[in-house]
Amino acid sequence: MTNPIPLGVLGYPAGHILSPVLHNKAAEVLGLNYHYLAYEVHPDFLEEAVRGAQAMGFRGLTITIPHKVAVAKLMDELSEDARLMGAVNTIVFEEDGNLVGHNTDGIGWLRFLEETTGEHPRGKKCLVLGAGGAARAIAVKIAQCGAAHLDIRNRTYDKALELAQFVEKSVPSSKVNGGGLDDLYSVADGCEIIVNTTSLGMWGDAERMATTPIPENAIPEDCICSDAVYIPPDTEFLKAARRAGSQIVRGTGWLVYQAAAAWKMWTGVDMPTDIVMEVLNQSLELRLGGES
Ligand code: NAP
């Protein structure tokens, strides 16, 4: 067998990154000769790492925290999503030497939302909690989808306002408000989709893991609640949403579907998402060590 075609992810730090598990499982199941590794790259060496991967015959790269915005400047071309989001999470090394930057966070989230609930943000009142990198991708995607209204709420008020303005500029037809976390009861009232993109609920800190980004009794009945956090898969927010009578959309699905979109660009083949989801859940169980 010839050497595998290299794929990888660049992040800083990189020890916690789960995407090798997903992509290597896909390669194994499909019998394709790709191998995917995680690389810890300091921001000062990002350009060298990208050029080096291209020189070594990589087919593509995943780009994660903190490089998603900085790497966009190194691309020869950007997909529409990457341009509108101002961030790249997937690079394709084209045969003609071009570096094409994509962003699969929004489309991965949307596909999983549609598959899980049969619903779409078009015409809906939506609320995004958080204003960091994940919020940027989701807020732009919700706006592109033609939501009736979008609110972005964040602990740091100014960042929510900045993101709201950014989204309205990227998608001129959109109506977006930004603000703090103080009046979530009135903001959430009548919402049909709520997406948590804060790190509240995430494993690694007991207090953070026990916290929801919105009070349980502010979650409207019959709402769709989606979490970016995937460890644990059932966050306190999703548990509260279920008790409130909402449908839930797990962060694990979002993670797998954004990876599946990148995998298809690199290999031309669909990722076997059911099997990959199973292996992700097994890895998370091991990492949680029975705490979930
Ligand atoms: P980020 O850019 O660092 O943003 C973090 C966000 O969380 C900010 O809005 C921050 O608010 C907020 N936050 C942090 N601590 C908080 C607290 N104690 N109270 C209230 N808000 C708090 O990170 P990111 O890249 O957006 O990622 C956010 C989460 O999404 C992470 O858990 C990440 O693993 C997850 N994620 C998942 C996927 C997926 O595929 N499922 C994809 C992307 C990200 P301030 O602005 O006030 O600091």
GROMACS .gro file of C-alpha atoms and ligand atoms in nm:
model
  340
    1MET     CA    1   0.000   0.000   0.000
    2THR     CA    2   0.125   0.350  -0.082
    3ASN     CA    3   0.170   0.609   0.190
    4PRO     CA    4  -0.161   0.753   0.310
    5ILE     CA    5  -0.266   1.096   0.183
    6PRO     CA    6  -0.216   1.332   0.475
    7LEU     CA    7  -0.493   1.540   0.632
    8GLY     CA    8  -0.481   1.726   0.961
    9VAL     CA    9  -0.598   1.993   1.199
   10LEU     CA   10  -0.400   2.297   1.315
   11GLY     CA   11  -0.487   2.438   1.658
   12TYR     CA   12  -0.323   2.585   1.968
   13PRO     CA   13  -0.345   2.398   2.196
   14ALA     CA   14  -0.423   2.074   2.012
   15GLY     CA   15  -0.420   1.799   2.276
   16HIS     CA   16  -0.800   1.797   2.325
   17ILE     CA   17  -0.897   1.792   1.955
   18LEU     CA   18  -1.126   1.503   1.859
   19SER     CA   19  -1.139   1.543   1.482
   20PRO     CA   20  -0.866   1.278   1.413
   21VAL     CA   21  -1.102   1.020   1.565
   22LEU     CA   22  -1.381   1.122   1.323
   23HIS     CA   23  -1.181   1.143   1.001
   24ASN     CA   24  -0.968   0.833   1.062
   25LYS     CA   25  -1.285   0.633   1.135
   26ALA     CA   26  -1.436   0.756   0.807
   27ALA     CA   27  -1.120   0.655   0.617
   28GLU     CA   28  -1.120   0.309   0.783
   29VAL     CA   29  -1.489   0.241   0.716
   30LEU     CA   30  -1.470   0.360   0.355
   31GLY     CA   31  -1.138   0.183   0.290
   32LEU     CA   32  -0.975   0.509   0.175
   33ASN     CA   33  -0.603   0.570   0.214
   34TYR     CA   34  -0.609   0.895   0.415
   35HIS     CA   35  -0.452   0.962   0.754
   36TYR     CA   36  -0.549   1.260   0.974
   37LEU     CA   37  -0.343   1.401   1.261
   38ALA     CA   38  -0.366   1.696   1.503
   39TYR     CA   39  -0.083   1.951   1.500
   40GLU     CA   40  -0.019   2.209   1.771
   41VAL     CA   41   0.088   2.525   1.587
   42HIS     CA   42   0.176   2.849   1.765
   43PRO     CA   43   0.009   3.152   1.600
   44ASP     CA   44   0.354   3.289   1.504
   45PHE     CA   45   0.410   2.984   1.279
   46LEU     CA   46   0.068   2.950   1.119
   47GLU     CA   47   0.177   3.049   0.768
   48GLU     CA   48   0.481   2.817   0.779
   49ALA     CA   49   0.257   2.530   0.892
   50VAL     CA   50   0.002   2.584   0.613
   51ARG     CA   51   0.271   2.617   0.342
   52GLY     CA   52   0.456   2.317   0.486
   53ALA     CA   53   0.143   2.102   0.474
   54GLN     CA   54   0.090   2.203   0.111
   55ALA     CA   55   0.454   2.120   0.029
   56MET     CA   56   0.416   1.778   0.193
   57GLY     CA   57   0.118   1.682  -0.020
   58PHE     CA   58  -0.167   1.732   0.228
   59ARG     CA   59  -0.510   1.719   0.062
   60GLY     CA   60  -0.657   1.954   0.319
   61LEU     CA   61  -0.657   2.092   0.671
   62THR     CA   62  -0.906   2.170   0.943
   63ILE     CA   63  -0.834   2.499   1.114
   64THR     CA   64  -0.942   2.553   1.473
   65ILE     CA   65  -0.897   2.790   1.769
   66PRO     CA   66  -0.723   3.036   1.756
   67HIS     CA   67  -0.638   3.038   1.383
   68LYS     CA   68  -0.974   3.061   1.201
   69VAL     CA   69  -0.964   3.436   1.130
   70ALA     CA   70  -0.587   3.473   1.075
   71VAL     CA   71  -0.567   3.188   0.824
   72ALA     CA   72  -0.823   3.351   0.592
   73LYS     CA   73  -0.558   3.604   0.483
   74LEU     CA   74  -0.336   3.322   0.349
   75MET     CA   75  -0.601   3.187   0.110
   76ASP     CA   76  -0.606   3.241  -0.268
   77GLU     CA   77  -0.985   3.199  -0.270
   78LEU     CA   78  -1.261   3.198  -0.011
   79SER     CA   79  -1.596   3.021  -0.032
   80GLU     CA   80  -1.903   3.241   0.017
   81ASP     CA   81  -1.951   3.122   0.377
   82ALA     CA   82  -1.585   3.180   0.466
   83ARG     CA   83  -1.601   3.529   0.313
   84LEU     CA   84  -1.924   3.622   0.490
   85MET     CA   85  -1.807   3.476   0.823
   86GLY     CA   86  -1.458   3.622   0.789
   87ALA     CA   87  -1.320   3.290   0.913
   88VAL     CA   88  -1.191   2.962   0.766
   89ASN     CA   89  -1.222   2.620   0.932
   90THR     CA   90  -1.134   2.407   0.627
   91ILE     CA   91  -0.858   2.442   0.367
   92VAL     CA   92  -0.857   2.252   0.040
   93PHE     CA   93  -0.520   2.230  -0.138
   94GLU     CA   94  -0.622   2.236  -0.504
   95GLU     CA   95  -0.419   2.051  -0.767
   96ASP     CA   96  -0.328   2.382  -0.939
   97GLY     CA   97  -0.163   2.500  -0.614
   98ASN     CA   98  -0.446   2.726  -0.505
   99LEU     CA   99  -0.541   2.738  -0.138
  100VAL     CA  100  -0.918   2.755  -0.098
  101GLY     CA  101  -1.064   2.845   0.241
  102HIS     CA  102  -1.410   2.722   0.341
  103ASN     CA  103  -1.618   2.744   0.656
  104THR     CA  104  -1.828   2.435   0.730
  105ASP     CA  105  -1.941   2.536   1.082
  106GLY     CA  106  -2.260   2.701   0.960
  107ILE     CA  107  -2.358   2.442   0.700
  108GLY     CA  108  -2.275   2.154   0.936
  109TRP     CA  109  -2.497   2.308   1.205
  110LEU     CA  110  -2.780   2.371   0.957
  111ARG     CA  111  -2.773   2.020   0.809
  112PHE     CA  112  -2.783   1.859   1.151
  113LEU     CA  113  -3.064   2.091   1.264
  114GLU     CA  114  -3.269   2.002   0.956
  115GLU     CA  115  -3.201   1.630   0.991
  116THR     CA  116  -3.286   1.624   1.363
  117THR     CA  117  -3.594   1.850   1.365
  118GLY     CA  118  -3.708   1.886   1.003
  119GLU     CA  119  -3.704   2.262   1.063
  120HIS     CA  120  -3.512   2.554   0.907
  121PRO     CA  121  -3.442   2.906   1.046
  122ARG     CA  122  -3.629   3.071   0.755
  123GLY     CA  123  -3.895   3.309   0.892
  124LYS     CA  124  -3.819   3.216   1.253
  125LYS     CA  125  -3.736   3.425   1.558
  126CYS     CA  126  -3.388   3.314   1.666
  127LEU     CA  127  -3.158   3.379   1.960
  128VAL     CA  128  -2.783   3.314   1.968
  129LEU     CA  129  -2.617   3.313   2.311
  130GLY     CA  130  -2.249   3.407   2.291
  131ALA     CA  131  -2.052   3.622   2.049
  132GLY     CA  132  -1.727   3.432   1.988
  133GLY     CA  133  -1.611   3.229   1.690
  134ALA     CA  134  -1.891   2.971   1.693
  135ALA     CA  135  -2.152   3.246   1.730
  136ARG     CA  136  -2.015   3.428   1.427
  137ALA     CA  137  -2.061   3.124   1.200
  138ILE     CA  138  -2.408   3.040   1.332
  139ALA     CA  139  -2.535   3.398   1.334
  140VAL     CA  140  -2.428   3.449   0.970
  141LYS     CA  141  -2.585   3.115   0.869
  142ILE     CA  142  -2.914   3.197   1.047
  143ALA     CA  143  -2.919   3.538   0.877
  144GLN     CA  144  -2.843   3.381   0.534
  145CYS     CA  145  -3.131   3.140   0.591
  146GLY     CA  146  -3.373   3.434   0.613
  147ALA     CA  147  -3.466   3.429   0.984
  148ALA     CA  148  -3.743   3.677   1.068
  149HIS     CA  149  -3.531   3.818   1.350
  150LEU     CA  150  -3.204   3.739   1.522
  151ASP     CA  151  -3.091   3.844   1.869
  152ILE     CA  152  -2.730   3.794   1.979
  153ARG     CA  153  -2.676   3.807   2.355
  154ASN     CA  154  -2.340   3.786   2.527
  155ARG     CA  155  -2.174   3.838   2.865
  156THR     CA  156  -1.956   4.109   2.708
  157TYR     CA  157  -2.217   4.346   2.571
  158ASP     CA  158  -1.989   4.522   2.318
  159LYS     CA  159  -1.894   4.196   2.150
  160ALA     CA  160  -2.264   4.115   2.094
  161LEU     CA  161  -2.320   4.459   1.941
  162GLU     CA  162  -2.014   4.423   1.718
  163LEU     CA  163  -2.124   4.080   1.599
  164ALA     CA  164  -2.479   4.203   1.531
  165GLN     CA  165  -2.338   4.482   1.314
  166PHE     CA  166  -2.101   4.238   1.143
  167VAL     CA  167  -2.389   4.004   1.053
  168GLU     CA  168  -2.610   4.286   0.925
  169LYS     CA  169  -2.322   4.401   0.703
  170SER     CA  170  -2.248   4.047   0.577
  171VAL     CA  171  -2.615   3.970   0.510
  172PRO     CA  172  -2.777   4.307   0.433
  173SER     CA  173  -3.132   4.166   0.431
  174SER     CA  174  -3.100   4.054   0.796
  175LYS     CA  175  -3.239   4.215   1.112
  176VAL     CA  176  -3.006   4.157   1.405
  177ASN     CA  177  -3.000   4.298   1.760
  178GLY     CA  178  -2.710   4.265   2.001
  179GLY     CA  179  -2.714   4.294   2.380
  180GLY     CA  180  -2.621   4.154   2.719
  181LEU     CA  181  -2.752   3.860   2.919
  182ASP     CA  182  -2.966   4.067   3.159
  183ASP     CA  183  -3.316   4.053   3.001
  184LEU     CA  184  -3.321   3.699   2.861
  185TYR     CA  185  -3.682   3.638   2.974
  186SER     CA  186  -3.818   3.901   2.736
  187VAL     CA  187  -3.561   3.832   2.462
  188ALA     CA  188  -3.637   3.458   2.458
  189ASP     CA  189  -4.013   3.509   2.467
  190GLY     CA  190  -4.157   3.372   2.141
  191CYS     CA  191  -3.820   3.243   2.018
  192GLU     CA  192  -3.837   2.939   1.792
  193ILE     CA  193  -3.464   2.857   1.782
  194ILE     CA  194  -3.210   2.919   2.061
  195VAL     CA  195  -2.845   2.833   2.004
  196ASN     CA  196  -2.592   2.827   2.286
  197THR     CA  197  -2.246   2.913   2.156
  198THR     CA  198  -2.100   3.008   2.494
  199SER     CA  199  -1.872   2.760   2.667
  200LEU     CA  200  -2.117   2.735   2.961
  201GLY     CA  201  -2.203   2.371   3.024
  202MET     CA  202  -1.866   2.246   2.902
  203TRP     CA  203  -1.674   1.973   3.082
  204GLY     CA  204  -1.342   2.054   3.253
  205ASP     CA  205  -1.472   2.289   3.525
  206ALA     CA  206  -1.746   2.163   3.760
  207GLU     CA  207  -1.909   2.506   3.809
  208ARG     CA  208  -1.910   2.582   3.435
  209MET     CA  209  -2.047   2.236   3.354
  210ALA     CA  210  -2.340   2.287   3.595
  211THR     CA  211  -2.434   2.626   3.447
  212THR     CA  212  -2.694   2.699   3.178
  213PRO     CA  213  -2.657   3.005   2.951
  214ILE     CA  214  -3.028   3.091   2.999
  215PRO     CA  215  -3.261   3.029   3.298
  216GLU     CA  216  -3.474   2.718   3.249
  217ASN     CA  217  -3.804   2.902   3.287
  218ALA     CA  218  -3.704   3.151   3.016
  219ILE     CA  219  -3.693   2.872   2.754
  220PRO     CA  220  -4.021   2.878   2.559
  221GLU     CA  221  -4.216   2.558   2.510
  222ASP     CA  222  -4.196   2.417   2.154
  223CYS     CA  223  -3.866   2.591   2.087
  224ILE     CA  224  -3.564   2.423   1.926
  225CYS     CA  225  -3.259   2.440   2.152
  226SER     CA  226  -2.918   2.373   1.999
  227ASP     CA  227  -2.588   2.358   2.187
  228ALA     CA  228  -2.239   2.411   2.048
  229VAL     CA  229  -2.094   2.241   2.354
  230TYR     CA  230  -2.045   1.868   2.285
  231ILE     CA  231  -1.868   1.748   2.595
  232PRO     CA  232  -2.082   1.635   2.767
  233PRO     CA  233  -2.327   1.556   2.483
  234ASP     CA  234  -2.624   1.623   2.716
  235THR     CA  235  -2.545   1.963   2.865
  236GLU     CA  236  -2.743   2.126   3.147
  237PHE     CA  237  -2.891   2.360   2.883
  238LEU     CA  238  -3.019   2.069   2.673
  239LYS     CA  239  -3.155   1.892   2.982
  240ALA     CA  240  -3.339   2.212   3.082
  241ALA     CA  241  -3.467   2.255   2.725
  242ARG     CA  242  -3.606   1.900   2.725
  243ARG     CA  243  -3.784   1.964   3.057
  244ALA     CA  244  -3.928   2.286   2.909
  245GLY     CA  245  -4.079   2.085   2.623
  246SER     CA  246  -3.830   2.194   2.354
  247GLN     CA  247  -3.662   1.983   2.088
  248ILE     CA  248  -3.288   1.948   2.139
  249VAL     CA  249  -3.002   1.950   1.889
  250ARG     CA  250  -2.675   1.823   2.032
  251GLY     CA  251  -2.330   1.975   1.976
  252THR     CA  252  -2.197   1.628   1.889
  253GLY     CA  253  -2.407   1.629   1.571
  254TRP     CA  254  -2.285   1.973   1.478
  255LEU     CA  255  -1.923   1.857   1.527
  256VAL     CA  256  -1.971   1.549   1.310
  257TYR     CA  257  -2.161   1.734   1.034
  258GLN     CA  258  -1.909   2.017   1.001
  259ALA     CA  259  -1.639   1.748   0.972
  260ALA     CA  260  -1.850   1.559   0.716
  261ALA     CA  261  -1.875   1.869   0.496
  262ALA     CA  262  -1.494   1.907   0.500
  263TRP     CA  263  -1.442   1.534   0.438
  264LYS     CA  264  -1.662   1.548   0.127
  265MET     CA  265  -1.458   1.840  -0.013
  266TRP     CA  266  -1.129   1.654   0.038
  267THR     CA  267  -1.229   1.307  -0.074
  268GLY     CA  268  -1.543   1.350  -0.286
  269VAL     CA  269  -1.711   1.080  -0.075
  270ASP     CA  270  -1.985   1.110   0.190
  271MET     CA  271  -1.874   1.053   0.548
  272PRO     CA  272  -2.061   0.764   0.717
  273THR     CA  273  -2.199   1.000   0.981
  274ASP     CA  274  -2.387   0.736   1.186
  275ILE     CA  275  -2.074   0.529   1.243
  276VAL     CA  276  -1.862   0.839   1.304
  277MET     CA  277  -2.118   0.965   1.560
  278GLU     CA  278  -2.093   0.631   1.742
  279VAL     CA  279  -1.715   0.650   1.763
  280LEU     CA  280  -1.736   1.013   1.881
  281ASN     CA  281  -1.977   0.916   2.160
  282GLN     CA  282  -1.744   0.634   2.267
  283SER     CA  283  -1.448   0.874   2.278
  284LEU     CA  284  -1.648   1.127   2.479
  285GLU     CA  285  -1.755   0.858   2.727
  286LEU     CA  286  -1.391   0.763   2.777
  287ARG     CA  287  -1.292   1.127   2.824
  288LEU     CA  288  -1.575   1.196   3.066
  289GLY     CA  289  -1.481   0.885   3.259
  290GLY     CA  290  -1.842   0.817   3.359
  291GLU     CA  291  -1.912   1.176   3.473
  292SER     CA  292  -2.186   1.257   3.221
  293NAP     P1  293  -1.487   3.173   2.196
  293NAP     O1  294  -1.466   3.245   2.069
  293NAP     O2  295  -1.380   3.175   2.301
  293NAP     O3  296  -1.623   3.231   2.264
  293NAP     C1  297  -1.662   3.190   2.392
  293NAP     C2  298  -1.799   3.251   2.424
  293NAP     O4  299  -1.842   3.199   2.551
  293NAP     C3  300  -1.797   3.402   2.435
  293NAP     O5  301  -1.920   3.453   2.387
  293NAP     C4  302  -1.785   3.424   2.586
  293NAP     O6  303  -1.837   3.547   2.631
  293NAP     C5  304  -1.872   3.311   2.636
  293NAP     N1  305  -1.844   3.276   2.775
  293NAP     C6  306  -1.732   3.216   2.823
  293NAP     N2  307  -1.742   3.201   2.959
  293NAP     C7  308  -1.861   3.254   2.995
  293NAP     C8  309  -1.928   3.269   3.118
  293NAP     N3  310  -1.873   3.228   3.234
  293NAP     N4  311  -2.050   3.326   3.119
  293NAP     C9  312  -2.108   3.369   3.005
  293NAP     N5  313  -2.049   3.359   2.883
  293NAP    C10  314  -1.927   3.301   2.879
  293NAP     O7  315  -1.519   3.019   2.171
  293NAP     P2  316  -1.595   2.953   2.045
  293NAP     O8  317  -1.497   2.911   1.944
  293NAP     O9  318  -1.705   3.042   2.004
  293NAP    O10  319  -1.652   2.818   2.113
  293NAP    C11  320  -1.757   2.825   2.209
  293NAP    C12  321  -1.805   2.684   2.242
  293NAP    O11  322  -1.857   2.623   2.123
  293NAP    C13  323  -1.695   2.590   2.291
  293NAP    O12  324  -1.751   2.506   2.391
  293NAP    C14  325  -1.658   2.509   2.166
  293NAP    O13  326  -1.607   2.381   2.199
  293NAP    C15  327  -1.796   2.497   2.103
  293NAP     N6  328  -1.794   2.472   1.957
  293NAP    C16  329  -1.852   2.359   1.912
  293NAP    C17  330  -1.859   2.335   1.776
  293NAP    C18  331  -1.924   2.209   1.731
  293NAP    O14  332  -1.896   2.165   1.619
  293NAP     N7  333  -2.011   2.148   1.811
  293NAP    C19  334  -1.804   2.424   1.684
  293NAP    C20  335  -1.744   2.540   1.734
  293NAP    C21  336  -1.740   2.564   1.871
  293NAP     P3  337  -1.741   3.678   2.641
  293NAP    O15  338  -1.737   3.735   2.502
  293NAP    O16  339  -1.811   3.766   2.737
  293NAP    O17  340  -1.607   3.632   2.689
   0.00000   0.00000   0.00000
